[in-house]
Amino acid sequence: MKIVILDGYSANPGDLSWQELKTMGSVTVYDRTKPGETVERAAGADIVLTNKVIVGREEMARLPHLKYIGVLATGYNVVDVVAARERGIVVTNVPAYSTESVAQMVFAHLLTVTNRVEHYAIENRRGRWSANPDFCYWDFPHTELAGKTFGIVGLGNIGSRVAAIALAFGMKVKALTSKASADLPPGIVKADLDELFETSDVLSLHCPLTDATRHIVNAETLSRMKPTAIVINTGRGPLVDDRAVAEALERGTIAAYAADVITEEPPRADNPLLSQPKAFITPHIAWASTEARVRLLQVAIGNVRAFIEGTPRNVVNA
């Protein structure tokens, strides 16, 4: 069994091991693969693992031995699942491995905006507190979360976990969700899009990227928000219109934007959010805690083993 990993570095930059996978066949690991290299590198492979390298209809047509594509992520839009189904190629993903880590990042971002801990730590390393005439100082208003309204777009695994944490902070939680009100956990109120944008003090995005949700945060929806509102995106970059958010921050339409994802990754150097002082951007690392990556590899390798044994699991193109 020939197994090729097209972009293994992000999930495993060297601190984890592919050894278990190597017991199942001949394994070649590439840290990164450019689009034009995919077919050459995967030539003759029975099994291909990919994180962000696209395996589309054209690539599959040129890989006649390919039987299985394992996505090293939950989202599987990098694979043409229709073409794979037509060719009898099994496609799997790794669901829910990063729920806790992403939910934690949501509140790391939120607390960055409301408390600015790192700012003060840096200032104090420079001697500012030691030279201060008073016993304390602050450069930004500090915001208490208790009693504020936390709006959530999408109430899947991550959205539900985020809701539970928000409730633990004493926040009021509203959610835009397809679930019926009677099926929501205690403390979560179902809301429509207009209500969510108009009443949320914090709005956090946890929905899939579809034609309906692309740029769900745009100039028009931002204009409905409170000027003190904070928008958080740990979902998908294109859920927001980057330029519209940057302009809203510049005008004071909203107070802050915190995101772990951006429309184009890596972003262009001239992306307006990167230079906006009220935007707090991390480089798509919410999923990447050591614990989450261990789970990711365990499930991904288990998916391969299950496929080889004839009982595939986590199949997304059945």
PDB file of C-alpha atoms in Angstrom:
ATOM      1  CA  MET A   1       0.000   0.000   0.000  1.00  0.00           C
ATOM      2  CA  LYS A   2       1.555   3.300  -1.101  1.00  0.00           C
ATOM      3  CA  ILE A   3       0.609   6.230   1.130  1.00  0.00           C
ATOM      4  CA  VAL A   4       1.495   9.860   0.343  1.00  0.00           C
ATOM      5  CA  ILE A   5       0.988  12.818   2.702  1.00  0.00           C
ATOM      6  CA  LEU A   6       0.959  15.981   0.611  1.00  0.00           C
ATOM      7  CA  ASP A   7       1.261  18.629   3.337  1.00  0.00           C
ATOM      8  CA  GLY A   8       2.105  17.069   6.668  1.00  0.00           C
ATOM      9  CA  TYR A   9       3.989  19.959   8.259  1.00  0.00           C
ATOM     10  CA  SER A  10       1.057  21.942   9.645  1.00  0.00           C
ATOM     11  CA  ALA A  11      -0.409  19.010  11.565  1.00  0.00           C
ATOM     12  CA  ASN A  12       2.954  17.518  12.465  1.00  0.00           C
ATOM     13  CA  PRO A  13       5.957  19.854  12.238  1.00  0.00           C
ATOM     14  CA  GLY A  14       8.096  17.193  13.891  1.00  0.00           C
ATOM     15  CA  ASP A  15       6.817  16.921  17.452  1.00  0.00           C
ATOM     16  CA  LEU A  16       4.438  14.029  16.661  1.00  0.00           C
ATOM     17  CA  SER A  17       4.929  10.752  14.809  1.00  0.00           C
ATOM     18  CA  TRP A  18       3.689   9.081  11.627  1.00  0.00           C
ATOM     19  CA  GLN A  19       5.108   5.748  12.794  1.00  0.00           C
ATOM     20  CA  GLU A  20       1.775   3.967  13.181  1.00  0.00           C
ATOM     21  CA  LEU A  21       0.856   4.900   9.622  1.00  0.00           C
ATOM     22  CA  LYS A  22       4.135   3.406   8.413  1.00  0.00           C
ATOM     23  CA  THR A  23       3.038  -0.004   9.672  1.00  0.00           C
ATOM     24  CA  MET A  24       0.296   0.023   7.028  1.00  0.00           C
ATOM     25  CA  GLY A  25       2.407   0.617   3.946  1.00  0.00           C
ATOM     26  CA  SER A  26       5.121   2.666   2.276  1.00  0.00           C
ATOM     27  CA  VAL A  27       4.727   6.251   3.507  1.00  0.00           C
ATOM     28  CA  THR A  28       6.143   9.394   1.922  1.00  0.00           C
ATOM     29  CA  VAL A  29       5.627  12.668   3.801  1.00  0.00           C
ATOM     30  CA  TYR A  30       5.939  16.051   2.109  1.00  0.00           C
ATOM     31  CA  ASP A  31       5.920  19.119   4.312  1.00  0.00           C
ATOM     32  CA  ARG A  32       4.244  21.198   1.605  1.00  0.00           C
ATOM     33  CA  THR A  33       3.083  20.600  -1.960  1.00  0.00           C
ATOM     34  CA  LYS A  34       2.531  23.283  -4.580  1.00  0.00           C
ATOM     35  CA  PRO A  35      -0.498  22.874  -6.884  1.00  0.00           C
ATOM     36  CA  GLY A  36       1.607  21.824  -9.851  1.00  0.00           C
ATOM     37  CA  GLU A  37       3.349  19.116  -7.814  1.00  0.00           C
ATOM     38  CA  THR A  38       0.297  17.171  -6.633  1.00  0.00           C
ATOM     39  CA  VAL A  39       0.002  14.624  -9.427  1.00  0.00           C
ATOM     40  CA  GLU A  40       3.727  13.922  -9.636  1.00  0.00           C
ATOM     41  CA  ARG A  41       4.033  13.370  -5.898  1.00  0.00           C
ATOM     42  CA  ALA A  42       0.884  11.268  -5.595  1.00  0.00           C
ATOM     43  CA  ALA A  43       1.649   9.150  -8.678  1.00  0.00           C
ATOM     44  CA  GLY A  44       1.069   5.464  -7.952  1.00  0.00           C
ATOM     45  CA  ALA A  45      -0.401   6.178  -4.511  1.00  0.00           C
ATOM     46  CA  ASP A  46      -3.315   4.122  -3.222  1.00  0.00           C
ATOM     47  CA  ILE A  47      -3.872   6.520  -0.348  1.00  0.00           C
ATOM     48  CA  VAL A  48      -3.357  10.288  -0.216  1.00  0.00           C
ATOM     49  CA  LEU A  49      -3.626  12.451   2.886  1.00  0.00           C
ATOM     50  CA  THR A  50      -4.094  16.190   2.478  1.00  0.00           C
ATOM     51  CA  ASN A  51      -4.792  19.156   4.682  1.00  0.00           C
ATOM     52  CA  LYS A  52      -5.011  22.156   2.358  1.00  0.00           C
ATOM     53  CA  VAL A  53      -3.633  20.784  -0.928  1.00  0.00           C
ATOM     54  CA  ILE A  54      -6.493  20.578  -3.437  1.00  0.00           C
ATOM     55  CA  VAL A  55      -7.270  17.193  -4.935  1.00  0.00           C
ATOM     56  CA  GLY A  56      -9.811  17.932  -7.637  1.00  0.00           C
ATOM     57  CA  ARG A  57     -11.355  16.178 -10.598  1.00  0.00           C
ATOM     58  CA  GLU A  58      -8.336  16.811 -12.821  1.00  0.00           C
ATOM     59  CA  GLU A  59      -5.864  15.445 -10.289  1.00  0.00           C
ATOM     60  CA  MET A  60      -7.969  12.326  -9.696  1.00  0.00           C
ATOM     61  CA  ALA A  61      -8.196  11.627 -13.433  1.00  0.00           C
ATOM     62  CA  ARG A  62      -4.399  11.521 -13.545  1.00  0.00           C
ATOM     63  CA  LEU A  63      -4.090   9.270 -10.479  1.00  0.00           C
ATOM     64  CA  PRO A  64      -5.619   5.946 -11.587  1.00  0.00           C
ATOM     65  CA  HIS A  65      -4.342   3.993  -8.568  1.00  0.00           C
ATOM     66  CA  LEU A  66      -5.950   6.339  -6.034  1.00  0.00           C
ATOM     67  CA  LYS A  67      -8.519   4.611  -3.826  1.00  0.00           C
ATOM     68  CA  TYR A  68      -8.692   6.808  -0.735  1.00  0.00           C
ATOM     69  CA  ILE A  69      -8.250  10.476   0.202  1.00  0.00           C
ATOM     70  CA  GLY A  70      -7.982  11.338   3.886  1.00  0.00           C
ATOM     71  CA  VAL A  71      -8.460  14.988   4.789  1.00  0.00           C
ATOM     72  CA  LEU A  72      -6.377  16.048   7.802  1.00  0.00           C
ATOM     73  CA  ALA A  73      -9.087  18.464   8.917  1.00  0.00           C
ATOM     74  CA  THR A  74     -12.817  18.681   9.514  1.00  0.00           C
ATOM     75  CA  GLY A  75     -13.594  20.769   6.438  1.00  0.00           C
ATOM     76  CA  TYR A  76     -13.153  18.823   3.202  1.00  0.00           C
ATOM     77  CA  ASN A  77     -13.749  21.476   0.536  1.00  0.00           C
ATOM     78  CA  VAL A  78     -10.209  20.826  -0.779  1.00  0.00           C
ATOM     79  CA  VAL A  79     -11.474  17.572  -2.324  1.00  0.00           C
ATOM     80  CA  ASP A  80     -13.957  17.294  -5.172  1.00  0.00           C
ATOM     81  CA  VAL A  81     -16.161  14.766  -3.396  1.00  0.00           C
ATOM     82  CA  VAL A  82     -18.489  14.356  -6.375  1.00  0.00           C
ATOM     83  CA  ALA A  83     -15.609  13.391  -8.667  1.00  0.00           C
ATOM     84  CA  ALA A  84     -14.275  11.068  -5.969  1.00  0.00           C
ATOM     85  CA  ARG A  85     -17.638   9.329  -5.640  1.00  0.00           C
ATOM     86  CA  GLU A  86     -17.813   8.893  -9.401  1.00  0.00           C
ATOM     87  CA  ARG A  87     -14.405   7.234  -9.397  1.00  0.00           C
ATOM     88  CA  GLY A  88     -15.130   5.075  -6.348  1.00  0.00           C
ATOM     89  CA  ILE A  89     -12.577   6.922  -4.222  1.00  0.00           C
ATOM     90  CA  VAL A  90     -13.395   7.039  -0.514  1.00  0.00           C
ATOM     91  CA  VAL A  91     -12.972  10.463   1.133  1.00  0.00           C
ATOM     92  CA  THR A  92     -12.826  10.875   4.912  1.00  0.00           C
ATOM     93  CA  ASN A  93     -12.350  13.745   7.317  1.00  0.00           C
ATOM     94  CA  VAL A  94     -11.554  14.186  11.010  1.00  0.00           C
ATOM     95  CA  PRO A  95     -14.627  15.583  12.783  1.00  0.00           C
ATOM     96  CA  ALA A  96     -14.697  17.459  16.091  1.00  0.00           C
ATOM     97  CA  TYR A  97     -11.034  16.959  17.014  1.00  0.00           C
ATOM     98  CA  SER A  98     -10.435  20.667  17.708  1.00  0.00           C
ATOM     99  CA  THR A  99     -13.656  21.666  19.467  1.00  0.00           C
ATOM    100  CA  GLU A 100     -12.077  22.465  22.828  1.00  0.00           C
ATOM    101  CA  SER A 101      -9.073  24.250  21.321  1.00  0.00           C
ATOM    102  CA  VAL A 102     -11.129  26.452  19.020  1.00  0.00           C
ATOM    103  CA  ALA A 103     -13.583  27.339  21.779  1.00  0.00           C
ATOM    104  CA  GLN A 104     -10.631  28.266  23.987  1.00  0.00           C
ATOM    105  CA  MET A 105      -9.250  30.523  21.249  1.00  0.00           C
ATOM    106  CA  VAL A 106     -12.576  32.333  20.972  1.00  0.00           C
ATOM    107  CA  PHE A 107     -12.234  33.453  24.574  1.00  0.00           C
ATOM    108  CA  ALA A 108      -8.509  34.102  24.270  1.00  0.00           C
ATOM    109  CA  HIS A 109      -9.446  36.591  21.562  1.00  0.00           C
ATOM    110  CA  LEU A 110     -12.331  38.014  23.533  1.00  0.00           C
ATOM    111  CA  LEU A 111     -10.226  38.522  26.654  1.00  0.00           C
ATOM    112  CA  THR A 112      -7.469  40.064  24.548  1.00  0.00           C
ATOM    113  CA  VAL A 113      -9.933  42.739  23.492  1.00  0.00           C
ATOM    114  CA  THR A 114     -11.553  43.263  26.900  1.00  0.00           C
ATOM    115  CA  ASN A 115      -8.483  43.012  29.161  1.00  0.00           C
ATOM    116  CA  ARG A 116      -5.342  43.545  27.010  1.00  0.00           C
ATOM    117  CA  VAL A 117      -3.189  41.372  29.271  1.00  0.00           C
ATOM    118  CA  GLU A 118      -0.326  41.056  26.781  1.00  0.00           C
ATOM    119  CA  HIS A 119      -0.219  44.824  26.245  1.00  0.00           C
ATOM    120  CA  TYR A 120       0.294  45.460  29.944  1.00  0.00           C
ATOM    121  CA  ALA A 121       2.811  42.639  30.315  1.00  0.00           C
ATOM    122  CA  ILE A 122       4.909  44.190  27.531  1.00  0.00           C
ATOM    123  CA  GLU A 123       4.595  47.682  28.998  1.00  0.00           C
ATOM    124  CA  ASN A 124       5.698  46.454  32.413  1.00  0.00           C
ATOM    125  CA  ARG A 125       8.728  44.645  30.969  1.00  0.00           C
ATOM    126  CA  ARG A 126       9.702  48.060  29.644  1.00  0.00           C
ATOM    127  CA  GLY A 127       9.529  49.482  33.158  1.00  0.00           C
ATOM    128  CA  ARG A 128       6.334  51.481  32.858  1.00  0.00           C
ATOM    129  CA  TRP A 129       4.699  50.257  36.076  1.00  0.00           C
ATOM    130  CA  SER A 130       7.888  50.751  38.045  1.00  0.00           C
ATOM    131  CA  ALA A 131       7.991  54.374  36.897  1.00  0.00           C
ATOM    132  CA  ASN A 132       4.269  54.974  37.407  1.00  0.00           C
ATOM    133  CA  PRO A 133       3.280  57.570  40.053  1.00  0.00           C
ATOM    134  CA  ASP A 134       0.142  55.585  41.012  1.00  0.00           C
ATOM    135  CA  PHE A 135      -0.339  51.995  42.120  1.00  0.00           C
ATOM    136  CA  CYS A 136      -2.133  51.208  38.823  1.00  0.00           C
ATOM    137  CA  TYR A 137      -2.690  52.518  35.336  1.00  0.00           C
ATOM    138  CA  TRP A 138      -4.751  51.555  32.287  1.00  0.00           C
ATOM    139  CA  ASP A 139      -4.758  52.572  28.663  1.00  0.00           C
ATOM    140  CA  PHE A 140      -8.069  51.043  27.571  1.00  0.00           C
ATOM    141  CA  PRO A 141     -11.493  50.671  29.152  1.00  0.00           C
ATOM    142  CA  HIS A 142     -11.873  47.223  30.720  1.00  0.00           C
ATOM    143  CA  THR A 143     -15.129  45.461  29.971  1.00  0.00           C
ATOM    144  CA  GLU A 144     -16.902  43.007  32.234  1.00  0.00           C
ATOM    145  CA  LEU A 145     -18.449  40.122  30.315  1.00  0.00           C
ATOM    146  CA  ALA A 146     -21.127  39.136  32.828  1.00  0.00           C
ATOM    147  CA  GLY A 147     -24.538  40.335  31.702  1.00  0.00           C
ATOM    148  CA  LYS A 148     -23.447  41.060  28.127  1.00  0.00           C
ATOM    149  CA  THR A 149     -25.132  39.357  25.156  1.00  0.00           C
ATOM    150  CA  PHE A 150     -23.076  36.763  23.305  1.00  0.00           C
ATOM    151  CA  GLY A 151     -24.439  36.022  19.836  1.00  0.00           C
ATOM    152  CA  ILE A 152     -23.479  32.833  18.016  1.00  0.00           C
ATOM    153  CA  VAL A 153     -23.949  32.087  14.328  1.00  0.00           C
ATOM    154  CA  GLY A 154     -24.091  28.284  14.053  1.00  0.00           C
ATOM    155  CA  LEU A 155     -24.647  25.919  16.956  1.00  0.00           C
ATOM    156  CA  GLY A 156     -22.698  22.812  15.987  1.00  0.00           C
ATOM    157  CA  ASN A 157     -19.994  21.199  18.132  1.00  0.00           C
ATOM    158  CA  ILE A 158     -17.833  24.301  18.462  1.00  0.00           C
ATOM    159  CA  GLY A 159     -20.698  26.782  18.656  1.00  0.00           C
ATOM    160  CA  SER A 160     -22.339  24.747  21.412  1.00  0.00           C
ATOM    161  CA  ARG A 161     -19.102  24.582  23.407  1.00  0.00           C
ATOM    162  CA  VAL A 162     -18.592  28.326  23.009  1.00  0.00           C
ATOM    163  CA  ALA A 163     -22.159  28.894  24.227  1.00  0.00           C
ATOM    164  CA  ALA A 164     -21.493  26.842  27.364  1.00  0.00           C
ATOM    165  CA  ILE A 165     -18.366  28.864  28.158  1.00  0.00           C
ATOM    166  CA  ALA A 166     -20.178  32.151  27.553  1.00  0.00           C
ATOM    167  CA  LEU A 167     -22.900  31.054  29.959  1.00  0.00           C
ATOM    168  CA  ALA A 168     -20.215  30.225  32.531  1.00  0.00           C
ATOM    169  CA  PHE A 169     -19.006  33.827  32.226  1.00  0.00           C
ATOM    170  CA  GLY A 170     -22.524  34.944  33.134  1.00  0.00           C
ATOM    171  CA  MET A 171     -23.354  36.124  29.614  1.00  0.00           C
ATOM    172  CA  LYS A 172     -26.732  35.978  27.876  1.00  0.00           C
ATOM    173  CA  VAL A 173     -26.487  33.690  24.857  1.00  0.00           C
ATOM    174  CA  LYS A 174     -28.448  33.989  21.631  1.00  0.00           C
ATOM    175  CA  ALA A 175     -27.934  31.746  18.611  1.00  0.00           C
ATOM    176  CA  LEU A 176     -28.791  31.709  14.945  1.00  0.00           C
ATOM    177  CA  THR A 177     -29.391  28.009  14.391  1.00  0.00           C
ATOM    178  CA  SER A 178     -31.572  25.589  12.455  1.00  0.00           C
ATOM    179  CA  LYS A 179     -32.374  23.785  15.722  1.00  0.00           C
ATOM    180  CA  ALA A 180     -35.798  24.301  17.241  1.00  0.00           C
ATOM    181  CA  SER A 181     -36.028  26.444  20.360  1.00  0.00           C
ATOM    182  CA  ALA A 182     -37.271  23.440  22.340  1.00  0.00           C
ATOM    183  CA  ASP A 183     -34.101  21.514  21.443  1.00  0.00           C
ATOM    184  CA  LEU A 184     -31.655  24.181  22.626  1.00  0.00           C
ATOM    185  CA  PRO A 185     -29.715  23.718  25.881  1.00  0.00           C
ATOM    186  CA  PRO A 186     -30.921  25.772  28.861  1.00  0.00           C
ATOM    187  CA  GLY A 187     -29.815  29.381  28.700  1.00  0.00           C
ATOM    188  CA  ILE A 188     -29.586  29.633  24.898  1.00  0.00           C
ATOM    189  CA  VAL A 189     -32.217  31.713  23.110  1.00  0.00           C
ATOM    190  CA  LYS A 190     -32.934  31.214  19.413  1.00  0.00           C
ATOM    191  CA  ALA A 191     -32.632  34.433  17.401  1.00  0.00           C
ATOM    192  CA  ASP A 192     -32.850  35.490  13.780  1.00  0.00           C
ATOM    193  CA  LEU A 193     -30.072  37.240  11.881  1.00  0.00           C
ATOM    194  CA  ASP A 194     -31.374  40.762  12.413  1.00  0.00           C
ATOM    195  CA  GLU A 195     -31.795  40.314  16.159  1.00  0.00           C
ATOM    196  CA  LEU A 196     -28.369  38.766  16.493  1.00  0.00           C
ATOM    197  CA  PHE A 197     -26.570  41.631  14.780  1.00  0.00           C
ATOM    198  CA  GLU A 198     -28.621  44.323  16.496  1.00  0.00           C
ATOM    199  CA  THR A 199     -28.400  43.046  20.084  1.00  0.00           C
ATOM    200  CA  SER A 200     -25.080  41.199  20.424  1.00  0.00           C
ATOM    201  CA  ASP A 201     -22.261  42.703  22.437  1.00  0.00           C
ATOM    202  CA  VAL A 202     -20.100  39.870  21.136  1.00  0.00           C
ATOM    203  CA  LEU A 203     -20.828  38.042  17.871  1.00  0.00           C
ATOM    204  CA  SER A 204     -18.963  34.789  17.194  1.00  0.00           C
ATOM    205  CA  LEU A 205     -19.083  32.907  13.874  1.00  0.00           C
ATOM    206  CA  HIS A 206     -19.281  29.101  13.864  1.00  0.00           C
ATOM    207  CA  CYS A 207     -21.258  28.264  10.726  1.00  0.00           C
ATOM    208  CA  PRO A 208     -20.112  26.448   7.577  1.00  0.00           C
ATOM    209  CA  LEU A 209     -19.056  28.508   4.570  1.00  0.00           C
ATOM    210  CA  THR A 210     -21.834  28.291   1.976  1.00  0.00           C
ATOM    211  CA  ASP A 211     -23.271  30.605  -0.657  1.00  0.00           C
ATOM    212  CA  ALA A 212     -25.755  31.753   1.983  1.00  0.00           C
ATOM    213  CA  THR A 213     -23.141  32.509   4.667  1.00  0.00           C
ATOM    214  CA  ARG A 214     -20.362  33.983   2.518  1.00  0.00           C
ATOM    215  CA  HIS A 215     -19.857  37.588   3.676  1.00  0.00           C
ATOM    216  CA  ILE A 216     -22.597  37.209   6.275  1.00  0.00           C
ATOM    217  CA  VAL A 217     -20.643  39.962   8.028  1.00  0.00           C
ATOM    218  CA  ASN A 218     -20.705  42.823   5.550  1.00  0.00           C
ATOM    219  CA  ALA A 219     -21.166  46.579   5.447  1.00  0.00           C
ATOM    220  CA  GLU A 220     -24.940  46.287   5.806  1.00  0.00           C
ATOM    221  CA  THR A 221     -24.995  43.805   8.700  1.00  0.00           C
ATOM    222  CA  LEU A 222     -22.169  45.643  10.470  1.00  0.00           C
ATOM    223  CA  SER A 223     -24.165  48.873  10.276  1.00  0.00           C
ATOM    224  CA  ARG A 224     -26.821  47.275  12.509  1.00  0.00           C
ATOM    225  CA  MET A 225     -24.388  46.477  15.319  1.00  0.00           C
ATOM    226  CA  LYS A 226     -23.671  48.371  18.513  1.00  0.00           C
ATOM    227  CA  PRO A 227     -20.595  50.637  18.322  1.00  0.00           C
ATOM    228  CA  THR A 228     -19.266  48.726  21.348  1.00  0.00           C
ATOM    229  CA  ALA A 229     -19.697  45.318  19.689  1.00  0.00           C
ATOM    230  CA  ILE A 230     -16.896  42.794  19.176  1.00  0.00           C
ATOM    231  CA  VAL A 231     -16.954  40.382  16.221  1.00  0.00           C
ATOM    232  CA  ILE A 232     -15.009  37.110  16.466  1.00  0.00           C
ATOM    233  CA  ASN A 233     -14.317  34.772  13.552  1.00  0.00           C
ATOM    234  CA  THR A 234     -12.709  31.400  14.178  1.00  0.00           C
ATOM    235  CA  GLY A 235     -14.845  29.734  11.500  1.00  0.00           C
ATOM    236  CA  ARG A 236     -13.975  30.519   7.887  1.00  0.00           C
ATOM    237  CA  GLY A 237     -12.317  33.656   6.553  1.00  0.00           C
ATOM    238  CA  PRO A 238     -14.841  34.403   3.791  1.00  0.00           C
ATOM    239  CA  LEU A 239     -17.690  34.563   6.309  1.00  0.00           C
ATOM    240  CA  VAL A 240     -16.675  38.217   6.569  1.00  0.00           C
ATOM    241  CA  ASP A 241     -15.930  40.935   4.047  1.00  0.00           C
ATOM    242  CA  ASP A 242     -12.433  41.943   5.165  1.00  0.00           C
ATOM    243  CA  ARG A 243     -12.590  45.426   3.703  1.00  0.00           C
ATOM    244  CA  ALA A 244     -16.025  46.142   5.150  1.00  0.00           C
ATOM    245  CA  VAL A 245     -14.817  45.103   8.611  1.00  0.00           C
ATOM    246  CA  ALA A 246     -11.693  47.264   8.320  1.00  0.00           C
ATOM    247  CA  GLU A 247     -13.808  50.242   7.298  1.00  0.00           C
ATOM    248  CA  ALA A 248     -16.277  49.607  10.142  1.00  0.00           C
ATOM    249  CA  LEU A 249     -13.397  49.592  12.634  1.00  0.00           C
ATOM    250  CA  GLU A 250     -11.992  52.795  11.147  1.00  0.00           C
ATOM    251  CA  ARG A 251     -15.368  54.554  11.427  1.00  0.00           C
ATOM    252  CA  GLY A 252     -16.134  53.177  14.887  1.00  0.00           C
ATOM    253  CA  THR A 253     -19.171  51.239  13.665  1.00  0.00           C
ATOM    254  CA  ILE A 254     -17.948  48.348  15.845  1.00  0.00           C
ATOM    255  CA  ALA A 255     -15.325  48.329  18.585  1.00  0.00           C
ATOM    256  CA  ALA A 256     -13.106  45.387  17.628  1.00  0.00           C
ATOM    257  CA  TYR A 257     -12.638  42.436  15.300  1.00  0.00           C
ATOM    258  CA  ALA A 258     -10.809  39.296  16.420  1.00  0.00           C
ATOM    259  CA  ALA A 259     -10.107  36.480  13.996  1.00  0.00           C
ATOM    260  CA  ASP A 260      -8.051  33.349  13.563  1.00  0.00           C
ATOM    261  CA  VAL A 261      -8.960  33.077   9.877  1.00  0.00           C
ATOM    262  CA  ILE A 262      -8.890  35.462   6.952  1.00  0.00           C
ATOM    263  CA  THR A 263     -10.261  35.380   3.402  1.00  0.00           C
ATOM    264  CA  GLU A 264      -6.955  34.515   1.733  1.00  0.00           C
ATOM    265  CA  GLU A 265      -4.387  32.487   3.686  1.00  0.00           C
ATOM    266  CA  PRO A 266      -1.625  33.480   3.971  1.00  0.00           C
ATOM    267  CA  PRO A 267      -3.085  36.982   3.606  1.00  0.00           C
ATOM    268  CA  ARG A 268      -1.802  39.561   1.156  1.00  0.00           C
ATOM    269  CA  ALA A 269       0.452  42.092   2.831  1.00  0.00           C
ATOM    270  CA  ASP A 270      -1.989  44.857   1.895  1.00  0.00           C
ATOM    271  CA  ASN A 271      -5.010  43.236   3.537  1.00  0.00           C
ATOM    272  CA  PRO A 272      -6.529  46.189   5.436  1.00  0.00           C
ATOM    273  CA  LEU A 273      -7.187  44.157   8.571  1.00  0.00           C
ATOM    274  CA  LEU A 274      -3.473  43.537   9.172  1.00  0.00           C
ATOM    275  CA  SER A 275      -2.769  47.228   9.741  1.00  0.00           C
ATOM    276  CA  GLN A 276      -5.969  48.015  11.622  1.00  0.00           C
ATOM    277  CA  PRO A 277      -5.157  48.557  15.346  1.00  0.00           C
ATOM    278  CA  LYS A 278      -8.615  47.402  16.423  1.00  0.00           C
ATOM    279  CA  ALA A 279      -8.265  44.092  14.566  1.00  0.00           C
ATOM    280  CA  PHE A 280      -6.644  41.194  16.411  1.00  0.00           C
ATOM    281  CA  ILE A 281      -5.580  38.513  13.938  1.00  0.00           C
ATOM    282  CA  THR A 282      -3.933  35.166  14.715  1.00  0.00           C
ATOM    283  CA  PRO A 283      -2.529  32.897  11.950  1.00  0.00           C
ATOM    284  CA  HIS A 284      -5.150  30.109  11.788  1.00  0.00           C
ATOM    285  CA  ILE A 285      -3.860  28.367  14.912  1.00  0.00           C
ATOM    286  CA  ALA A 286      -7.023  27.806  16.956  1.00  0.00           C
ATOM    287  CA  TRP A 287      -7.057  24.147  15.879  1.00  0.00           C
ATOM    288  CA  ALA A 288      -3.357  23.585  16.489  1.00  0.00           C
ATOM    289  CA  SER A 289      -2.943  22.867  20.201  1.00  0.00           C
ATOM    290  CA  THR A 290      -0.743  19.852  20.857  1.00  0.00           C
ATOM    291  CA  GLU A 291      -3.694  17.952  22.274  1.00  0.00           C
ATOM    292  CA  ALA A 292      -5.879  18.665  19.228  1.00  0.00           C
ATOM    293  CA  ARG A 293      -3.144  17.678  16.787  1.00  0.00           C
ATOM    294  CA  VAL A 294      -2.586  14.412  18.664  1.00  0.00           C
ATOM    295  CA  ARG A 295      -6.311  13.683  18.297  1.00  0.00           C
ATOM    296  CA  LEU A 296      -6.168  14.693  14.642  1.00  0.00           C
ATOM    297  CA  LEU A 297      -3.404  12.229  13.823  1.00  0.00           C
ATOM    298  CA  GLN A 298      -4.970   9.473  15.881  1.00  0.00           C
ATOM    299  CA  VAL A 299      -8.297   9.773  14.074  1.00  0.00           C
ATOM    300  CA  ALA A 300      -6.732  10.280  10.634  1.00  0.00           C
ATOM    301  CA  ILE A 301      -4.517   7.228  11.012  1.00  0.00           C
ATOM    302  CA  GLY A 302      -7.451   5.270  12.423  1.00  0.00           C
ATOM    303  CA  ASN A 303      -9.457   6.283   9.340  1.00  0.00           C
ATOM    304  CA  VAL A 304      -6.751   4.842   7.093  1.00  0.00           C
ATOM    305  CA  ARG A 305      -6.624   1.616   9.086  1.00  0.00           C
ATOM    306  CA  ALA A 306     -10.406   1.255   8.952  1.00  0.00           C
ATOM    307  CA  PHE A 307     -10.356   1.764   5.182  1.00  0.00           C
ATOM    308  CA  ILE A 308      -7.638  -0.852   4.690  1.00  0.00           C
ATOM    309  CA  GLU A 309      -9.622  -3.286   6.847  1.00  0.00           C
ATOM    310  CA  GLY A 310     -12.702  -2.731   4.703  1.00  0.00           C
ATOM    311  CA  THR A 311     -14.761  -0.792   7.243  1.00  0.00           C
ATOM    312  CA  PRO A 312     -14.220   2.860   6.339  1.00  0.00           C
ATOM    313  CA  ARG A 313     -15.380   5.459   8.842  1.00  0.00           C
ATOM    314  CA  ASN A 314     -15.879   9.240   8.812  1.00  0.00           C
ATOM    315  CA  VAL A 315     -16.703   8.995   5.109  1.00  0.00           C
ATOM    316  CA  VAL A 316     -17.958  12.278   3.630  1.00  0.00           C
ATOM    317  CA  ASN A 317     -18.816  11.139   0.095  1.00  0.00           C
ATOM    318  CA  ALA A 318     -20.815   7.961   0.661  1.00  0.00           C
TER     319      ALA A 318
END
